[in-house]
Each structure stands twice: as C-alpha cells, then as structure tokens.
mmCIF file of C-alpha atoms in Angstrom:
data_model
loop_
_atom_site.group_PDB
_atom_site.id
_atom_site.type_symbol
_atom_site.label_atom_id
_atom_site.label_comp_id
_atom_site.label_asym_id
_atom_site.label_seq_id
_atom_site.Cartn_x
_atom_site.Cartn_y
_atom_site.Cartn_z
ATOM 1 C CA MET C 1 -28.021 -36.478 -21.598
ATOM 2 C CA GLU C 2 -28.117 -37.982 -18.147
ATOM 3 C CA PRO C 3 -29.677 -35.953 -15.377
ATOM 4 C CA LEU C 4 -26.918 -34.149 -13.504
ATOM 5 C CA GLN C 5 -28.854 -33.277 -10.370
ATOM 6 C CA CYS C 6 -26.995 -33.557 -7.150
ATOM 7 C CA GLY C 7 -27.990 -36.605 -5.179
ATOM 8 C CA MET C 8 -30.367 -36.530 -2.232
ATOM 9 C CA SER C 9 -28.942 -39.725 -0.799
ATOM 10 C CA PRO C 10 -27.466 -39.753 2.696
ATOM 11 C CA ILE C 11 -25.002 -42.463 1.656
ATOM 12 C CA VAL C 12 -21.457 -41.631 2.710
ATOM 13 C CA GLY C 13 -18.567 -43.435 1.051
ATOM 14 C CA PHE C 14 -14.876 -43.677 1.825
ATOM 15 C CA ARG C 15 -12.576 -45.002 -0.875
ATOM 16 C CA PHE C 16 -9.153 -45.577 0.617
ATOM 17 C CA SER C 17 -5.860 -47.414 0.590
ATOM 18 C CA LEU C 18 -4.290 -48.462 3.871
ATOM 19 C CA HIS C 19 -0.612 -49.315 3.561
ATOM 20 C CA PRO C 20 1.587 -50.880 6.211
ATOM 21 C CA MET C 21 5.182 -50.383 5.084
ATOM 22 C CA ALA C 22 6.107 -54.004 5.673
ATOM 23 C CA SER C 23 6.750 -57.121 3.685
ATOM 24 C CA ASN C 24 3.858 -58.900 5.420
ATOM 25 C CA PHE C 25 1.396 -56.156 4.441
ATOM 26 C CA VAL C 26 -1.206 -58.600 3.142
ATOM 27 C CA LYS C 27 -1.369 -60.362 6.499
ATOM 28 C CA VAL C 28 -1.617 -57.050 8.365
ATOM 29 C CA ILE C 29 -4.512 -55.796 6.225
ATOM 30 C CA LYS C 30 -6.390 -59.092 6.297
ATOM 31 C CA GLY C 31 -5.983 -59.198 10.059
ATOM 32 C CA ALA C 32 -7.496 -55.739 10.383
ATOM 33 C CA LEU C 33 -10.443 -56.611 8.152
ATOM 34 C CA THR C 34 -11.078 -59.749 10.223
ATOM 35 C CA ASP C 35 -10.725 -58.232 13.661
ATOM 36 C CA ILE C 36 -12.743 -55.073 13.032
ATOM 37 C CA ASP C 37 -16.538 -55.213 12.928
ATOM 38 C CA THR C 38 -17.423 -53.995 9.443
ATOM 39 C CA SER C 39 -20.971 -55.351 9.432
ATOM 40 C CA ASN C 40 -22.531 -51.870 9.468
ATOM 41 C CA VAL C 41 -20.951 -50.855 6.159
ATOM 42 C CA TRP C 42 -20.898 -52.226 2.642
ATOM 43 C CA LEU C 43 -17.287 -53.077 1.899
ATOM 44 C CA HIS C 44 -15.527 -53.984 -1.323
ATOM 45 C CA THR C 45 -11.820 -54.284 -2.083
ATOM 46 C CA ASP C 46 -10.319 -54.225 -5.561
ATOM 47 C CA ASP C 47 -6.699 -54.261 -6.717
ATOM 48 C CA VAL C 48 -6.122 -50.564 -5.972
ATOM 49 C CA SER C 49 -8.369 -49.536 -3.088
ATOM 50 C CA THR C 50 -11.141 -50.418 -0.676
ATOM 51 C CA ILE C 51 -14.543 -48.764 -0.517
ATOM 52 C CA ILE C 52 -16.860 -48.637 2.475
ATOM 53 C CA ARG C 53 -20.384 -47.196 2.251
ATOM 54 C CA GLY C 54 -23.174 -46.611 4.672
ATOM 55 C CA LYS C 55 -24.377 -44.181 7.304
ATOM 56 C CA GLN C 56 -21.831 -41.461 8.014
ATOM 57 C CA ILE C 57 -21.264 -42.509 11.630
ATOM 58 C CA HIS C 58 -20.453 -46.070 10.642
ATOM 59 C CA VAL C 59 -18.204 -45.125 7.745
ATOM 60 C CA PHE C 60 -16.096 -42.923 10.020
ATOM 61 C CA ASN C 61 -16.175 -45.513 12.799
ATOM 62 C CA VAL C 62 -14.912 -48.307 10.547
ATOM 63 C CA ALA C 63 -12.314 -46.055 8.889
ATOM 64 C CA LYS C 64 -10.884 -45.132 12.289
ATOM 65 C CA ALA C 65 -11.018 -48.680 13.622
ATOM 66 C CA LEU C 66 -9.187 -50.139 10.605
ATOM 67 C CA THR C 67 -6.527 -47.463 10.854
ATOM 68 C CA LEU C 68 -6.077 -47.855 14.606
ATOM 69 C CA HIS C 69 -5.945 -51.633 14.399
ATOM 70 C CA THR C 70 -3.282 -51.493 11.694
ATOM 71 C CA ALA C 71 -1.288 -48.883 13.616
ATOM 72 C CA LYS C 72 -1.195 -51.109 16.689
ATOM 73 C CA THR C 73 1.081 -53.523 14.824
ATOM 74 C CA GLY C 74 3.762 -50.873 15.303
ATOM 75 C CA GLU C 75 4.500 -50.780 11.582
ATOM 76 C CA HIS C 76 4.695 -47.507 9.703
ATOM 77 C CA VAL C 77 1.182 -47.142 8.321
ATOM 78 C CA ALA C 78 -0.091 -44.785 5.645
ATOM 79 C CA LEU C 79 -3.747 -44.096 4.904
ATOM 80 C CA SER C 80 -4.967 -42.196 1.838
ATOM 81 C CA GLY C 81 -8.609 -41.834 0.988
ATOM 82 C CA THR C 82 -11.559 -39.783 -0.139
ATOM 83 C CA PHE C 83 -14.825 -39.309 1.734
ATOM 84 C CA SER C 84 -17.767 -38.543 -0.557
ATOM 85 C CA ILE C 85 -21.461 -37.775 -0.270
ATOM 86 C CA GLY C 86 -24.086 -36.729 -2.806
ATOM 87 C CA CYS C 87 -22.167 -37.589 -5.957
ATOM 88 C CA PRO C 88 -24.638 -37.050 -8.826
ATOM 89 C CA GLY C 89 -23.183 -39.995 -10.734
ATOM 90 C CA ASP C 90 -23.525 -42.369 -7.815
ATOM 91 C CA SER C 91 -25.928 -45.260 -7.642
ATOM 92 C CA SER C 92 -28.177 -45.856 -4.657
ATOM 93 C CA GLY C 93 -27.143 -49.451 -4.042
ATOM 94 C CA ASP C 94 -24.361 -51.041 -2.062
ATOM 95 C CA VAL C 95 -25.219 -49.458 1.243
ATOM 96 C CA PHE C 96 -26.604 -50.418 4.620
ATOM 97 C CA LEU C 97 -28.797 -47.458 5.546
ATOM 98 C CA GLU C 98 -31.152 -49.546 7.679
ATOM 99 C CA LYS C 99 -28.558 -50.050 10.419
ATOM 100 C CA ASP C 100 -29.095 -48.434 13.787
ATOM 101 C CA ASP C 101 -26.686 -45.868 15.222
ATOM 102 C CA VAL C 102 -24.870 -48.081 17.715
ATOM 103 C CA LEU C 103 -21.143 -47.940 16.973
ATOM 104 C CA LEU C 104 -19.574 -51.388 16.777
ATOM 105 C CA ASN C 105 -15.896 -50.482 17.199
ATOM 106 C CA THR C 106 -15.053 -48.784 20.450
ATOM 107 C CA ASP C 107 -11.332 -49.310 21.011
ATOM 108 C CA LYS C 108 -10.176 -46.152 22.825
ATOM 109 C CA THR C 109 -6.432 -46.838 22.606
ATOM 110 C CA GLN C 110 -4.533 -43.602 22.135
ATOM 111 C CA GLN C 111 -2.412 -43.303 19.014
ATOM 112 C CA TYR C 112 -0.605 -40.264 17.643
ATOM 113 C CA VAL C 113 -1.333 -39.610 13.962
ATOM 114 C CA SER C 114 -0.086 -36.933 11.582
ATOM 115 C CA SER C 115 -2.396 -36.174 8.694
ATOM 116 C CA GLN C 116 -3.431 -33.758 5.963
ATOM 117 C CA PHE C 117 -6.847 -32.999 4.541
ATOM 118 C CA ALA C 118 -8.567 -31.011 1.835
ATOM 119 C CA LEU C 119 -12.256 -30.208 1.447
ATOM 120 C CA TYR C 120 -13.906 -29.944 -1.954
ATOM 121 C CA PRO C 121 -17.503 -28.682 -1.719
ATOM 122 C CA MET C 122 -18.695 -29.145 -5.311
ATOM 123 C CA ASN C 123 -20.622 -26.556 -7.325
ATOM 124 C CA ASN C 124 -20.547 -24.086 -4.443
ATOM 125 C CA PRO C 125 -19.398 -20.526 -5.251
ATOM 126 C CA ASP C 126 -18.619 -19.953 -1.558
ATOM 127 C CA TYR C 127 -16.519 -23.075 -1.167
ATOM 128 C CA MET C 128 -13.381 -21.253 -0.029
ATOM 129 C CA ALA C 129 -15.265 -19.783 2.924
ATOM 130 C CA VAL C 130 -16.404 -23.288 3.875
ATOM 131 C CA ILE C 131 -12.785 -24.491 3.794
ATOM 132 C CA TYR C 132 -11.428 -21.547 5.784
ATOM 133 C CA HIS C 133 -14.099 -22.105 8.421
ATOM 134 C CA GLU C 134 -12.991 -25.685 9.019
ATOM 135 C CA VAL C 135 -9.297 -24.786 9.104
ATOM 136 C CA GLU C 136 -10.106 -22.153 11.711
ATOM 137 C CA ARG C 137 -12.039 -24.722 13.714
ATOM 138 C CA ALA C 138 -9.033 -27.064 13.630
ATOM 139 C CA LYS C 139 -6.918 -24.317 15.175
ATOM 140 C CA GLN C 140 -9.480 -23.761 17.917
ATOM 141 C CA GLN C 141 -9.651 -27.482 18.674
ATOM 142 C CA GLY C 142 -5.882 -27.843 18.935
ATOM 143 C CA VAL C 143 -5.501 -30.340 16.095
ATOM 144 C CA PHE C 144 -4.098 -27.906 13.524
ATOM 145 C CA ASN C 145 -0.523 -28.755 12.664
ATOM 146 C CA ASP C 146 0.591 -26.757 9.644
ATOM 147 C CA SER C 147 -0.403 -24.756 6.581
ATOM 148 C CA MET C 148 0.763 -26.097 3.246
ATOM 149 C CA HIS C 149 0.036 -26.005 -0.457
ATOM 150 C CA TYR C 150 -3.324 -27.645 -1.320
ATOM 151 C CA ALA C 151 -3.969 -29.102 2.120
ATOM 152 C CA SER C 152 -3.918 -28.465 5.868
ATOM 153 C CA GLY C 153 -2.011 -30.461 8.445
ATOM 154 C CA ILE C 154 -4.019 -32.039 11.270
ATOM 155 C CA ASP C 155 -2.397 -34.055 14.026
ATOM 156 C CA GLY C 156 -2.992 -35.439 17.483
ATOM 157 C CA ASP C 157 -4.618 -38.490 18.982
ATOM 158 C CA ILE C 158 -6.426 -40.592 16.399
ATOM 159 C CA HIS C 159 -9.768 -40.154 18.156
ATOM 160 C CA ASP C 160 -9.509 -36.353 18.204
ATOM 161 C CA VAL C 161 -8.372 -36.280 14.571
ATOM 162 C CA PHE C 162 -11.178 -38.505 13.259
ATOM 163 C CA SER C 163 -13.680 -36.585 15.353
ATOM 164 C CA PHE C 164 -12.489 -33.362 13.725
ATOM 165 C CA TYR C 165 -12.778 -34.890 10.256
ATOM 166 C CA GLU C 166 -16.279 -36.205 10.788
ATOM 167 C CA GLN C 167 -17.415 -32.822 12.088
ATOM 168 C CA ALA C 168 -15.734 -31.014 9.175
ATOM 169 C CA PHE C 169 -17.549 -33.301 6.756
ATOM 170 C CA THR C 170 -20.853 -32.537 8.482
ATOM 171 C CA ASN C 171 -20.228 -28.785 8.596
ATOM 172 C CA ALA C 172 -19.162 -28.468 4.962
ATOM 173 C CA LEU C 173 -22.377 -30.020 3.690
ATOM 174 C CA SER C 174 -25.548 -27.996 3.267
ATOM 175 C CA ASP C 175 -29.043 -28.531 1.915
ATOM 176 C CA LYS C 176 -28.139 -26.375 -1.053
ATOM 177 C CA HIS C 177 -24.761 -27.976 -1.743
ATOM 178 C CA ARG C 178 -25.110 -31.707 -1.358
ATOM 179 C CA HIS C 179 -22.045 -33.013 -3.138
ATOM 180 C CA LEU C 180 -19.010 -32.918 -0.911
ATOM 181 C CA VAL C 181 -15.598 -34.528 -1.154
ATOM 182 C CA MET C 182 -12.877 -34.633 1.494
ATOM 183 C CA THR C 183 -9.434 -36.166 0.973
ATOM 184 C CA VAL C 184 -7.416 -37.378 3.944
ATOM 185 C CA SER C 185 -3.836 -38.674 4.096
ATOM 186 C CA MET C 186 -2.459 -40.014 7.335
ATOM 187 C CA SER C 187 0.882 -41.285 8.550
ATOM 188 C CA ILE C 188 1.384 -43.293 11.742
ATOM 189 C CA ASN C 189 4.483 -44.689 13.430
ATOM 190 C CA SER C 190 6.587 -42.841 10.883
ATOM 191 C CA PRO C 191 10.293 -42.345 11.421
ATOM 192 C CA SER C 192 9.708 -38.820 10.023
ATOM 193 C CA HIS C 193 7.556 -37.502 12.847
ATOM 194 C CA GLY C 194 8.229 -37.360 16.529
ATOM 195 C CA GLY C 195 4.732 -37.646 17.889
ATOM 196 C CA SER C 196 4.006 -39.895 20.775
ATOM 197 C CA MET A 1 -12.567 -11.146 4.233
ATOM 198 C CA GLU A 2 -9.878 -12.459 1.978
ATOM 199 C CA PRO A 3 -10.419 -12.219 -1.759
ATOM 200 C CA LEU A 4 -11.753 -15.529 -2.960
ATOM 201 C CA GLN A 5 -11.050 -15.127 -6.666
ATOM 202 C CA CYS A 6 -9.834 -18.150 -8.460
ATOM 203 C CA GLY A 7 -6.147 -18.025 -9.225
ATOM 204 C CA MET A 8 -4.729 -17.050 -12.593
ATOM 205 C CA SER A 9 -1.478 -18.860 -11.926
ATOM 206 C CA PRO A 10 -0.350 -21.638 -14.255
ATOM 207 C CA ILE A 11 1.346 -23.406 -11.343
ATOM 208 C CA VAL A 12 0.452 -27.078 -11.184
ATOM 209 C CA GLY A 13 1.024 -28.994 -7.977
ATOM 210 C CA PHE A 14 0.968 -32.678 -7.105
ATOM 211 C CA ARG A 15 0.802 -33.655 -3.442
ATOM 212 C CA PHE A 16 1.381 -37.364 -3.148
ATOM 213 C CA SER A 17 2.527 -40.314 -1.113
ATOM 214 C CA LEU A 18 4.511 -43.070 -2.787
ATOM 215 C CA HIS A 19 4.626 -46.268 -0.772
ATOM 216 C CA PRO A 20 6.707 -49.325 -1.475
ATOM 217 C CA MET A 21 5.292 -52.157 0.644
ATOM 218 C CA ALA A 22 8.668 -53.171 1.981
ATOM 219 C CA SER A 23 10.653 -52.891 5.179
ATOM 220 C CA ASN A 24 13.368 -50.914 3.360
ATOM 221 C CA PHE A 25 10.876 -48.333 2.091
ATOM 222 C CA VAL A 26 12.986 -45.368 3.186
ATOM 223 C CA LYS A 27 15.904 -46.577 1.085
ATOM 224 C CA VAL A 28 13.652 -47.177 -1.931
ATOM 225 C CA ILE A 29 12.134 -43.685 -1.796
ATOM 226 C CA LYS A 30 15.447 -41.941 -1.209
ATOM 227 C CA GLY A 31 16.924 -43.851 -4.126
ATOM 228 C CA ALA A 32 14.135 -42.675 -6.400
ATOM 229 C CA LEU A 33 14.514 -39.051 -5.321
ATOM 230 C CA THR A 34 18.267 -39.257 -5.986
ATOM 231 C CA ASP A 35 18.136 -41.021 -9.334
ATOM 232 C CA ILE A 36 15.329 -39.001 -10.891
ATOM 233 C CA ASP A 37 16.008 -35.482 -12.186
ATOM 234 C CA THR A 38 13.692 -33.283 -10.142
ATOM 235 C CA SER A 39 15.458 -30.002 -10.941
ATOM 236 C CA ASN A 40 12.523 -28.678 -12.989
ATOM 237 C CA VAL A 41 10.103 -28.779 -10.066
ATOM 238 C CA TRP A 42 9.990 -27.358 -6.583
ATOM 239 C CA LEU A 43 9.924 -30.331 -4.220
ATOM 240 C CA HIS A 44 9.253 -30.589 -0.520
ATOM 241 C CA THR A 45 8.683 -33.646 1.653
ATOM 242 C CA ASP A 46 7.059 -33.583 5.081
ATOM 243 C CA ASP A 47 6.120 -36.396 7.434
ATOM 244 C CA VAL A 48 2.948 -37.299 5.528
ATOM 245 C CA SER A 49 3.448 -36.473 1.852
ATOM 246 C CA THR A 50 5.604 -34.927 -0.846
ATOM 247 C CA ILE A 51 4.660 -31.918 -2.950
ATOM 248 C CA ILE A 52 6.057 -31.028 -6.373
ATOM 249 C CA ARG A 53 5.169 -27.756 -8.114
ATOM 250 C CA GLY A 54 5.998 -26.213 -11.444
ATOM 251 C CA LYS A 55 4.965 -26.264 -15.080
ATOM 252 C CA GLN A 56 2.392 -28.933 -15.810
ATOM 253 C CA ILE A 57 4.641 -30.923 -18.145
ATOM 254 C CA HIS A 58 7.387 -31.173 -15.559
ATOM 255 C CA VAL A 59 5.064 -32.049 -12.687
ATOM 256 C CA PHE A 60 3.610 -34.960 -14.662
ATOM 257 C CA ASN A 61 7.053 -35.969 -15.931
ATOM 258 C CA VAL A 62 8.535 -36.145 -12.442
ATOM 259 C CA ALA A 63 5.456 -37.871 -10.997
ATOM 260 C CA LYS A 64 5.688 -40.588 -13.643
ATOM 261 C CA ALA A 65 9.459 -40.944 -13.336
ATOM 262 C CA LEU A 66 9.360 -41.338 -9.545
ATOM 263 C CA THR A 67 6.607 -43.927 -9.823
ATOM 264 C CA LEU A 68 8.332 -45.883 -12.585
ATOM 265 C CA HIS A 69 11.678 -45.834 -10.814
ATOM 266 C CA THR A 70 10.112 -47.135 -7.622
ATOM 267 C CA ALA A 71 8.164 -49.806 -9.510
ATOM 268 C CA LYS A 72 11.357 -51.114 -11.108
ATOM 269 C CA THR A 73 12.492 -52.356 -7.712
ATOM 270 C CA GLY A 74 9.848 -55.067 -8.158
ATOM 271 C CA GLU A 75 8.233 -54.211 -4.841
ATOM 272 C CA HIS A 76 4.497 -53.684 -4.558
ATOM 273 C CA VAL A 77 4.171 -49.916 -4.908
ATOM 274 C CA ALA A 78 1.195 -47.700 -4.151
ATOM 275 C CA LEU A 79 0.829 -44.074 -5.234
ATOM 276 C CA SER A 80 -1.872 -41.745 -3.944
ATOM 277 C CA GLY A 81 -1.979 -38.081 -4.768
ATOM 278 C CA THR A 82 -3.832 -34.975 -5.818
ATOM 279 C CA PHE A 83 -3.052 -32.774 -8.808
ATOM 280 C CA SER A 84 -4.182 -29.171 -8.355
ATOM 281 C CA ILE A 85 -4.198 -25.935 -10.324
ATOM 282 C CA GLY A 86 -5.722 -22.524 -9.654
ATOM 283 C CA CYS A 87 -6.423 -22.944 -5.964
ATOM 284 C CA PRO A 88 -7.631 -19.523 -4.742
ATOM 285 C CA GLY A 89 -5.931 -20.002 -1.391
ATOM 286 C CA ASP A 90 -2.591 -20.859 -2.958
ATOM 287 C CA SER A 91 0.485 -18.674 -2.836
ATOM 288 C CA SER A 92 2.506 -17.850 -5.927
ATOM 289 C CA GLY A 93 5.854 -18.964 -4.565
ATOM 290 C CA ASP A 94 7.641 -22.276 -4.499
ATOM 291 C CA VAL A 95 7.586 -22.875 -8.207
ATOM 292 C CA PHE A 96 9.980 -23.000 -11.139
ATOM 293 C CA LEU A 97 7.953 -21.451 -13.950
ATOM 294 C CA GLU A 98 11.042 -20.132 -15.753
ATOM 295 C CA LYS A 99 12.169 -23.605 -16.809
ATOM 296 C CA ASP A 100 12.057 -24.536 -20.482
ATOM 297 C CA ASP A 101 9.908 -27.368 -21.807
ATOM 298 C CA VAL A 102 12.593 -30.017 -22.256
ATOM 299 C CA LEU A 103 11.604 -33.116 -20.282
ATOM 300 C CA LEU A 104 14.437 -34.391 -18.099
ATOM 301 C CA ASN A 105 13.205 -37.922 -17.416
ATOM 302 C CA THR A 106 12.784 -40.069 -20.505
ATOM 303 C CA ASP A 107 12.898 -43.686 -19.300
ATOM 304 C CA LYS A 108 10.549 -45.536 -21.660
ATOM 305 C CA THR A 109 10.516 -48.843 -19.766
ATOM 306 C CA GLN A 110 7.089 -50.443 -19.981
ATOM 307 C CA GLN A 111 5.307 -51.118 -16.722
ATOM 308 C CA TYR A 112 1.739 -52.263 -16.130
ATOM 309 C CA VAL A 113 -0.148 -50.102 -13.635
ATOM 310 C CA SER A 114 -3.688 -50.312 -12.297
ATOM 311 C CA SER A 115 -5.136 -47.026 -11.109
ATOM 312 C CA GLN A 116 -8.220 -45.020 -10.226
ATOM 313 C CA PHE A 117 -8.948 -41.327 -10.686
ATOM 314 C CA ALA A 118 -11.522 -38.699 -9.905
ATOM 315 C CA LEU A 119 -11.839 -35.189 -11.336
ATOM 316 C CA TYR A 120 -13.144 -32.295 -9.256
ATOM 317 C CA PRO A 121 -13.644 -29.138 -11.352
ATOM 318 C CA MET A 122 -14.398 -26.562 -8.653
ATOM 319 C CA ASN A 123 -17.236 -24.019 -8.794
ATOM 320 C CA ASN A 124 -18.394 -25.320 -12.161
ATOM 321 C CA PRO A 125 -22.132 -26.109 -12.511
ATOM 322 C CA ASP A 126 -21.360 -28.346 -15.503
ATOM 323 C CA TYR A 127 -18.688 -30.377 -13.742
ATOM 324 C CA MET A 128 -20.385 -33.727 -14.227
ATOM 325 C CA ALA A 129 -20.322 -33.263 -18.002
ATOM 326 C CA VAL A 130 -16.589 -32.540 -17.769
ATOM 327 C CA ILE A 131 -16.079 -35.777 -15.830
ATOM 328 C CA TYR A 132 -18.204 -37.894 -18.168
ATOM 329 C CA HIS A 133 -16.281 -36.529 -21.154
ATOM 330 C CA GLU A 134 -12.952 -37.717 -19.745
ATOM 331 C CA VAL A 135 -14.306 -41.132 -18.762
ATOM 332 C CA GLU A 136 -15.598 -41.535 -22.324
ATOM 333 C CA ARG A 137 -12.192 -40.540 -23.665
ATOM 334 C CA ALA A 138 -10.531 -43.197 -21.475
ATOM 335 C CA LYS A 139 -12.781 -45.807 -23.068
ATOM 336 C CA GLN A 140 -11.846 -44.624 -26.543
ATOM 337 C CA GLN A 141 -8.143 -44.708 -25.702
ATOM 338 C CA GLY A 142 -8.287 -48.234 -24.339
ATOM 339 C CA VAL A 143 -7.149 -47.365 -20.810
ATOM 340 C CA PHE A 144 -10.568 -47.621 -19.157
ATOM 341 C CA ASN A 145 -10.671 -50.507 -16.707
ATOM 342 C CA ASP A 146 -13.809 -50.333 -14.615
ATOM 343 C CA SER A 147 -16.638 -48.199 -13.289
ATOM 344 C CA MET A 148 -16.877 -47.891 -9.542
ATOM 345 C CA HIS A 149 -18.278 -45.691 -6.793
ATOM 346 C CA TYR A 150 -16.594 -42.259 -6.665
ATOM 347 C CA ALA A 151 -13.843 -43.033 -9.194
ATOM 348 C CA SER A 152 -13.011 -44.640 -12.521
ATOM 349 C CA GLY A 153 -10.502 -47.402 -13.104
ATOM 350 C CA ILE A 154 -7.675 -46.701 -15.562
ATOM 351 C CA ASP A 155 -5.020 -49.268 -16.386
ATOM 352 C CA GLY A 156 -2.341 -50.120 -18.905
ATOM 353 C CA ASP A 157 1.244 -49.179 -19.525
ATOM 354 C CA ILE A 158 2.460 -46.430 -17.201
ATOM 355 C CA HIS A 159 3.229 -44.104 -20.116
ATOM 356 C CA ASP A 160 -0.258 -44.447 -21.621
ATOM 357 C CA VAL A 161 -1.880 -44.006 -18.211
ATOM 358 C CA PHE A 162 0.073 -40.864 -17.279
ATOM 359 C CA SER A 163 -0.494 -39.465 -20.765
ATOM 360 C CA PHE A 164 -4.239 -39.950 -20.295
ATOM 361 C CA TYR A 165 -4.122 -38.237 -16.901
ATOM 362 C CA GLU A 166 -2.188 -35.227 -18.145
ATOM 363 C CA GLN A 167 -4.614 -34.805 -21.043
ATOM 364 C CA ALA A 168 -7.614 -35.181 -18.741
ATOM 365 C CA PHE A 169 -6.185 -32.483 -16.482
ATOM 366 C CA THR A 170 -5.720 -30.196 -19.483
ATOM 367 C CA ASN A 171 -9.189 -30.881 -20.890
ATOM 368 C CA ALA A 172 -11.032 -30.378 -17.611
ATOM 369 C CA LEU A 173 -9.604 -26.889 -17.144
ATOM 370 C CA SER A 174 -11.139 -23.858 -18.828
ATOM 371 C CA ASP A 175 -10.624 -20.101 -18.833
ATOM 372 C CA LYS A 176 -13.860 -19.748 -16.914
ATOM 373 C CA HIS A 177 -13.186 -22.512 -14.392
ATOM 374 C CA ARG A 178 -9.575 -22.293 -13.322
ATOM 375 C CA HIS A 179 -9.546 -24.319 -10.123
ATOM 376 C CA LEU A 180 -9.238 -28.013 -10.849
ATOM 377 C CA VAL A 181 -8.388 -30.992 -8.668
ATOM 378 C CA MET A 182 -7.708 -34.563 -9.788
ATOM 379 C CA THR A 183 -7.039 -37.446 -7.411
ATOM 380 C CA VAL A 184 -5.100 -40.478 -8.592
ATOM 381 C CA SER A 185 -4.402 -43.779 -6.826
ATOM 382 C CA MET A 186 -2.154 -46.335 -8.431
ATOM 383 C CA SER A 187 -1.030 -49.861 -7.624
ATOM 384 C CA ILE A 188 1.942 -51.587 -9.249
ATOM 385 C CA ASN A 189 3.380 -55.093 -8.888
ATOM 386 C CA SER A 190 0.406 -55.971 -6.720
ATOM 387 C CA PRO A 191 -0.405 -59.579 -5.927
ATOM 388 C CA SER A 192 -4.050 -58.542 -6.446
ATOM 389 C CA HIS A 193 -3.866 -57.763 -10.149
ATOM 390 C CA GLY A 194 -2.697 -59.915 -12.970
ATOM 391 C CA GLY A 195 -1.198 -57.266 -15.214
ATOM 392 C CA SER A 196 2.123 -57.886 -16.912
#
C-alpha cells in the first residue's frame, strides 16, 4: 500500500483548458503562450488540457495573464480549470519553487468576466463551513453574482475576480487540511452576458 | 449555523460547458439541445455553464448524447464539467426523480474521445484508495491513457469512456460517504490527438 499522507509541498498546480470560440483557436492560444511570460511556472500542454505548476503567486499570475491576453482578441473565450495543492498522489517534480516573488505579467487592462467556482477541501469534516465562509466573503467584496447548484457565481473585472480566487484558495487551506481543490469556469465576451 | 449533514438525496447533477471551437458555436450548441431528448433531466443554461439534474442514468445518458451530437459536426469540441451527488448545501428541487429508467438517447455511433478525470470523495479519510481503485480499473478496462498531475487520462470510444465514468461515479460513492464530485474534461476531433 502506498503512503496516503497528505503532501507537505507548497506546489500549486492549475490544470485548465482555455477555449476561444473561433476557427483560428490554435493561433489565438499559441499567441497567448508566446506573448505571456510563463518562465516562472512549469508548463505542459497535452491534447486535452494545459498544466502550470509553481509558487501560488505565479500560477495565479500566469492563469490571469493567459486569460486576459486571450480575451483581448475580442473572441468569446471560455476557461475551465482546477487549482490544486497538497495532492497526496502528486510528485514533487515539475515545479519552479526557487523563483522569487516578482510578478512577470502586469497588464492592468480591465475586462469583465463572468465565472463560477467550487471549493473542495479534502478530508476535512468542516469543509462546508470553509466554503460558506468564502461565499460570504465574495458577497462582501462585491464579486458575488449568483447562487446555483454545485457552484457560486463570481463576476466583475478580471483582476478583482482572480484576486478573490487566489485569496479563497489561501483561506481554504490550513495546516491540518493540506489538500485543497478549487474548480473555476469563466466566460468572457459572451453573447449571453451583458457585462462591460 | 446551518446543518452540515451530507445529503441523502439520489439527485445527480452535471454542471458543464460544451465548446465547439467554431465561429458558429451558438448554432451548434442550440442544435444539440434541440436534437437530443433532454426530457428526463432538469436542464438550465446560464452565461457560463449548463446544469442537468436527475437520476444518474439519465444525467450520464444526456451528457454523452450532447457530446456525441456536437462531435458529429466534425468541429473540434471540448467538454469540461463536474458530476456531483450528495452536496450538503444542495436543495432538493429542480430534478425529475419520478422518471422511469428507459434511456431516451441511444445513438451508438462510434467516436474517439480523449479525456481526463479526477475523483473527489468528500470528507472521506480513505479517499486516495478510492481514487487508486478506479484508476486501476481503467487500466484493466483498456481505457487508461496516461498518468499526469492532478488527473488521469482516459481515452477510447465515447461509449466505453462514458461507461467507465458512470461506473467510477457509482463505485466511489458509499453509504458512509455520500458527497462525491468527479471532474471530467474531454477533447474530440482535436488536431492535437491522433485518435480515429
């Protein structure tokens, strides 16, 4: 039997798919990966998704920058992904933990995004309280959009929304409960929402 | 404080986004929703995702049928979604549990799909053993594709792949641990994979 202890590693990962709803989607994605500075994260793309790993601040910075860059094409863009930390089955490699904390992508362009998220604190009997706390915080911060089955709606400017998500990820983790998962889906430039 | 007991409801939900990578994506999605029989599930679409709820067999049947129908356009199609059951914060409404067990979508067209999944059995100290068991079963069934950070690769014919996922969802649930989440990402007709 393999040891099933929860990991002590500070590695944060984000496995995601970023979809521009356009025939030239390959060009759009490759352009984003070229123009954004991803040198602070380990990055690998396969035929279904892309994974970035590294320090939490850089993983969130690159995730936001890729999304913002793709959104600026004006195409309808959809992002779906899962942030993870402390997965007991994870390996320690494929990560750049020696990087400093200077953020490499600093585009402040405003961009309305509509999104949904769910938190899954693993092996934590009090996990619903953790979730409710973050939903309440979203309401206080003005980024809460809607209640719904299995998720909560978060919308606003992309910088406010990603800031909320990174803080939620930090808050939901504890020394006792080190395996945390957060799913995020995001829609930008959609004909279905009227944000500006 | 709200009661945080895990739900006893047999309602299964699937919150997903289905993305054809094409300029006419709205037409493709609307066509799928019209041509597929969704009358056995409660269905609601918002600006980010679509949710279907009902008996497990019908939720998986409709999820597969929508994906297959969209794939048959020949466009590159991406599916991302989360299957859930027993969420303590869920409400009991918005579900068609009185339906019989006759499946309404029976298109047997073969279609190669490449996908990735992750199981999150909530509040279960033995959750890693549950996950390893299903990954091992995928290998035995010939649908295991690859190991990777935070997920496992599953590929093959769409019917074999969805059958594996429905069985994994069933297996990972127990009377003691009634809140289960499973994320699935799928790519079809992608220029990045060589399936046929």
